[in-house]
Amino acid sequence: MKALVTGGTGFLGKRLALALRDKGWDVSALGRQADKGAELQRLGVRFVPADLRDREAVEAACAGQDAVFHCGALSASWGAYSAFYESNVKGTEHVVAGCRRHGVARLVHVSTPSVYFGSSHRLNVRETDPLPKRQASHYAETKRLAELAVLNGCAQGLSAVIVRPRALFGPEDGSILPRLIEANRTRGIPLIDGGRALVDLTYVDNAVQALLLCQAAPETSSGRAYNISNGEPLPFAEAVGKLFGLLGLRPRYKPLPFAAAYAAAGLMELSARLLPGGREPLLTRAMSGMLGRSQTLDIGAARRDLGYSPGVSVEDGMRAYAEWLNSRGG
């Protein structure tokens, strides 16, 4: 069996590519980071240096594949809409076109539950629940448009399953946990409304398990989206306390009421748009919602249809991350 993993040099993509290799698949990883591509080559995964915006290269990479796992995306918290659109929407259209052109048996598309959330509490959200009239960020908006591109492919005969994994973490995470650690080191961690908001996390290997289950799922799952998380929501302050305890660090908090944090984030975003350079604000409104509003998923559909069962707990996942980070000198 042959598989292509887009975003193969990223956090989730690399982990998935190696898991497929371990299962005996012939794996190709498409990505832009040459150093990580060279590492994958040494580990027995073929590296395809390409950008999702390059339609010809993406379509060519889909040739001869039994499955394509589309993990690649621009997932930054700030940036120009055009950049998100070109990578997330046009890039996904290129993947869909490549899968259809070359008769790929199954596309597994990695989306995001950010499409559900904004500035209000939402608990146990199901895949069929209504989406906000306006998305909270360029990232969420373009990822929703990418989902629609996949569904359009399904309407034309493509077999595809969409997954929405929440807040991935684990060894080699370069986003969520490192940002918390860096904020703690420099300016302090925003503690909105006492850190009581519930956060849903997903250990990276649990997400990999979900992707593999999507590839093997029956055709009745094609055209459907599935929420993925650890199924262990916990208050933000408790999550930070667990992680920092394992790292031997003391959290430095900056207490803020939600209204003040959200208003300040709006002003920071406005300043970032007006000032030359457009540097990322210290706090965005989307981030305020993530830290200050309970946002949890119902993963019942994935359990029922895919047989998904998170194998690594949040605490064990945090322990694995702490051990990995400490092994690299912190």
Coordinates of C-alpha atoms in Angstrom, one line a residue, residues 38-321:
A38 CA 16.2 14.7 4.9
E39 CA 15.6 13.3 8.3
L40 CA 12.5 11.5 7.0
Q41 CA 14.5 10.1 4.1
R42 CA 17.0 8.6 6.6
L43 CA 14.1 7.0 8.4
G44 CA 12.7 5.3 5.3
V45 CA 10.1 7.9 4.2
R46 CA 10.4 9.3 0.7
F47 CA 10.5 13.1 0.8
V48 CA 8.7 15.2 -1.9
P49 CA 9.9 18.9 -1.6
A50 CA 6.8 20.9 -2.7
D51 CA 4.5 23.7 -1.7
L52 CA 0.7 23.1 -1.5
R53 CA 0.3 26.1 -3.7
D54 CA 2.0 24.4 -6.6
R55 CA -0.9 22.5 -8.3
E56 CA 1.3 20.6 -10.7
A57 CA 3.6 19.3 -8.1
V58 CA 0.8 18.3 -5.7
E59 CA -1.2 16.5 -8.4
A60 CA 1.9 14.7 -9.5
A61 CA 2.6 13.5 -6.0
C62 CA -0.9 11.9 -5.8
A63 CA -0.1 9.6 -8.7
G64 CA -0.1 5.9 -7.7
Q65 CA -1.2 6.5 -4.2
D66 CA -3.8 4.3 -2.4
A67 CA -4.4 6.9 0.2
V68 CA -3.7 10.6 0.7
F69 CA -3.6 12.1 4.1
H70 CA -3.9 15.9 3.8
C71 CA -2.2 17.3 7.0
G72 CA -0.6 20.3 5.4
A73 CA -2.0 23.8 6.1
L74 CA -1.0 27.3 7.2
S75 CA -2.0 27.2 10.8
A76 CA -0.5 30.4 12.1
S77 CA -2.5 32.5 14.5
W78 CA -1.9 35.7 12.5
G79 CA -1.2 36.7 8.9
A80 CA -2.7 38.0 5.7
Y81 CA -5.9 36.4 4.5
S82 CA -4.4 35.8 1.1
A83 CA -1.7 33.6 2.5
F84 CA -4.2 31.5 4.4
Y85 CA -6.4 31.2 1.3
E86 CA -3.6 30.2 -1.0
S87 CA -2.3 27.4 1.3
N88 CA -5.5 26.2 2.9
V89 CA -8.2 26.6 0.2
K90 CA -6.2 26.4 -3.0
G91 CA -3.8 23.9 -1.6
T92 CA -6.7 21.6 -0.6
E93 CA -8.3 22.1 -4.1
H94 CA -5.0 20.9 -5.6
V95 CA -5.0 17.8 -3.3
V96 CA -8.6 17.0 -4.2
A97 CA -7.9 17.5 -7.9
G98 CA -4.8 15.2 -7.7
C99 CA -6.8 12.5 -5.9
R100 CA -9.6 12.6 -8.5
R101 CA -7.2 12.7 -11.4
H102 CA -5.2 9.7 -10.2
G103 CA -8.1 7.6 -8.7
V104 CA -6.9 7.7 -5.1
A105 CA -9.1 5.3 -3.1
R106 CA -9.4 7.4 0.1
L107 CA -8.5 11.0 1.0
V108 CA -8.3 11.8 4.7
H109 CA -8.5 15.5 5.2
V110 CA -7.3 17.2 8.5
S111 CA -9.5 20.1 9.4
T112 CA -10.0 21.9 12.7
P113 CA -12.7 22.3 15.4
S114 CA -11.8 26.0 15.3
V115 CA -14.7 26.3 12.8
Y116 CA -17.1 25.8 15.8
F117 CA -15.7 28.4 18.2
G118 CA -15.6 32.1 18.9
S119 CA -16.1 34.2 21.9
S120 CA -18.8 32.1 23.7
H121 CA -18.8 28.9 25.7
R122 CA -19.6 25.8 23.7
L123 CA -19.7 22.4 25.4
N124 CA -19.8 18.9 23.9
V125 CA -20.2 20.2 20.3
R126 CA -21.3 17.7 17.8
E127 CA -20.3 17.7 14.1
T128 CA -24.0 18.4 13.2
D129 CA -24.3 21.5 15.4
P130 CA -24.5 24.9 13.7
L131 CA -21.4 26.8 12.9
P132 CA -20.9 30.5 13.8
K133 CA -22.2 32.9 11.2
R134 CA -18.7 34.4 11.2
Q135 CA -15.5 32.5 11.8
A136 CA -13.1 33.7 14.5
S137 CA -9.9 33.9 12.4
H138 CA -8.6 33.7 8.9
Y139 CA -7.3 30.2 9.7
A140 CA -10.8 29.0 10.8
E141 CA -12.5 30.6 7.8
T142 CA -10.1 29.1 5.2
K143 CA -10.2 25.7 6.8
R144 CA -14.0 25.7 6.6
L145 CA -13.7 26.6 2.9
A146 CA -11.2 23.8 2.5
E147 CA -13.7 21.4 4.0
L148 CA -16.2 22.5 1.4
A149 CA -13.7 21.8 -1.3
V150 CA -13.4 18.3 0.0
L151 CA -17.1 17.9 0.1
N152 CA -17.4 19.1 -3.5
G153 CA -14.9 16.4 -4.4
C154 CA -17.1 13.9 -2.7
A155 CA -20.1 15.1 -4.7
Q156 CA -18.0 14.2 -7.8
G157 CA -17.1 10.7 -6.7
L158 CA -14.1 11.1 -4.4
S159 CA -14.1 9.0 -1.2
A160 CA -12.9 11.3 1.6
V161 CA -13.2 11.6 5.4
I162 CA -12.7 14.8 7.3
V163 CA -11.3 14.9 10.8
R164 CA -11.3 17.9 13.3
P165 CA -8.6 17.2 15.9
R166 CA -8.6 19.6 18.9
A167 CA -5.3 21.2 20.2
L168 CA -2.6 18.7 19.3
F169 CA 0.3 18.2 21.7
G170 CA 3.1 15.8 22.4
P171 CA 6.9 15.4 21.7
E172 CA 8.1 17.7 18.9
D173 CA 5.1 20.1 19.3
G174 CA 6.3 23.4 18.0
S175 CA 3.1 25.4 18.7
I176 CA 0.8 25.1 21.7
L177 CA 2.9 24.0 24.6
P178 CA 6.1 25.9 23.5
R179 CA 4.0 29.1 23.3
L180 CA 2.8 28.6 26.9
I181 CA 6.3 28.0 28.1
E182 CA 7.7 31.0 26.2
A183 CA 4.9 33.3 27.5
N184 CA 5.6 32.1 31.0
R185 CA 9.3 32.9 30.5
T186 CA 8.8 36.4 29.1
R187 CA 5.5 38.2 29.9
G188 CA 3.4 35.7 31.9
I189 CA 0.5 33.5 30.8
P190 CA -2.9 35.2 30.4
L191 CA -5.2 33.8 33.0
I192 CA -8.6 34.8 31.8
D193 CA -11.5 34.6 34.3
G194 CA -9.4 32.6 36.7
G195 CA -8.4 29.9 34.2
R196 CA -11.7 28.1 34.7
A197 CA -12.5 27.6 31.0
L198 CA -12.5 23.9 29.9
V199 CA -9.9 23.0 27.3
D200 CA -10.0 19.9 25.1
L201 CA -6.6 18.5 24.2
T202 CA -5.5 15.7 21.8
Y203 CA -2.3 13.7 22.2
V204 CA -0.6 13.5 18.8
D205 CA -0.6 9.7 18.7
N206 CA -4.3 9.6 19.4
A207 CA -4.8 11.8 16.4
V208 CA -2.6 9.5 14.3
Q209 CA -4.8 6.6 15.4
A210 CA -7.9 8.5 14.2
L211 CA -6.3 9.2 10.8
L212 CA -5.5 5.6 10.3
L213 CA -9.0 4.6 11.2
C214 CA -10.4 7.1 8.8
Q215 CA -8.4 5.6 6.0
A216 CA -9.9 2.1 6.8
A217 CA -13.4 3.3 7.5
P218 CA -16.3 2.0 5.3
E219 CA -17.7 4.1 2.5
T220 CA -20.6 5.2 4.7
S221 CA -18.1 7.5 6.4
S222 CA -17.2 9.3 3.2
G223 CA -18.3 12.9 3.2
R224 CA -18.5 13.0 6.9
A225 CA -16.5 15.0 9.5
Y226 CA -15.4 13.6 12.8
N227 CA -14.4 15.4 16.0
I228 CA -11.2 14.1 17.6
S229 CA -9.9 14.8 21.1
N230 CA -8.7 13.0 24.2
G231 CA -12.2 13.2 25.6
E232 CA -10.8 14.6 28.9
P233 CA -11.7 18.3 29.1
L234 CA -10.1 20.1 32.1
P235 CA -9.8 23.7 33.3
F236 CA -7.1 25.7 31.6
A237 CA -5.3 26.5 34.9
E238 CA -5.3 22.8 35.9
A239 CA -3.8 21.8 32.5
V240 CA -1.1 24.4 32.9
G241 CA -0.4 23.3 36.4
K242 CA 0.0 19.7 35.4
L243 CA 2.4 20.5 32.5
F244 CA 4.5 23.0 34.5
G245 CA 4.7 20.6 37.5
L246 CA 6.1 17.9 35.2
L247 CA 8.6 20.5 33.8
G248 CA 9.6 21.7 37.3
L249 CA 8.4 25.2 36.4
R250 CA 6.3 27.7 38.4
P251 CA 3.5 29.3 36.3
R252 CA 3.6 33.1 36.1
Y253 CA 0.1 34.3 35.5
K254 CA -1.4 37.6 34.3
P255 CA -5.0 37.6 35.6
L256 CA -7.5 39.2 33.2
P257 CA -11.3 39.3 33.0
F258 CA -12.5 38.0 29.6
A259 CA -14.1 41.3 28.5
A260 CA -10.8 43.2 29.1
A261 CA -8.7 40.5 27.4
Y262 CA -11.0 40.4 24.3
A263 CA -11.1 44.2 24.0
A264 CA -7.3 44.5 24.4
A265 CA -6.8 41.7 21.8
G266 CA -9.0 43.7 19.3
L267 CA -6.9 46.8 19.8
M268 CA -3.7 44.8 19.4
E269 CA -5.0 43.3 16.1
L270 CA -6.0 46.8 14.8
S271 CA -2.5 48.1 15.7
A272 CA -0.8 45.1 14.0
R273 CA -2.8 45.8 10.8
L274 CA -2.1 49.5 10.8
L275 CA 1.6 49.5 11.7
P276 CA 4.3 48.7 9.2
G277 CA 5.4 45.1 9.2
G278 CA 2.2 43.7 10.6
R279 CA 3.8 41.8 13.5
E280 CA 1.7 39.2 15.3
P281 CA -0.2 40.7 18.3
L282 CA 0.7 39.3 21.7
L283 CA -3.0 38.3 22.1
T284 CA -5.6 37.8 19.4
R285 CA -9.4 37.6 19.8
A286 CA -9.3 34.0 18.7
M287 CA -6.7 33.2 21.3
S288 CA -8.8 35.0 23.9
G289 CA -11.7 32.7 23.1
M290 CA -9.5 29.7 23.3
L291 CA -8.1 30.6 26.7
G292 CA -11.1 32.2 28.2
R293 CA -14.1 30.2 26.9
S294 CA -14.9 26.6 27.5
Q295 CA -14.7 24.8 24.1
T296 CA -15.2 21.0 24.2
L297 CA -16.1 18.4 21.6
D298 CA -18.4 15.4 21.6
I299 CA -16.3 12.5 20.1
G300 CA -19.2 10.0 20.2
A301 CA -19.4 9.7 16.4
A302 CA -15.7 8.9 16.0
R303 CA -16.1 6.2 18.7
R304 CA -19.1 4.7 17.1
D305 CA -18.3 4.9 13.4
L306 CA -14.5 4.6 13.4
G307 CA -13.8 2.6 16.6
Y308 CA -11.7 5.5 17.9
S309 CA -10.5 5.2 21.5
P310 CA -7.8 7.5 22.8
G311 CA -4.9 5.3 23.9
V312 CA -2.8 7.9 25.6
S313 CA -4.2 10.1 28.4
V314 CA -3.6 13.8 28.7
E315 CA -1.5 13.2 31.8
D316 CA 0.6 10.5 30.1
G317 CA 0.9 12.7 27.0
M318 CA 2.1 15.6 29.1
R319 CA 4.6 13.4 30.8
A320 CA 5.9 12.2 27.4
Y321 CA 6.3 15.8 26.3

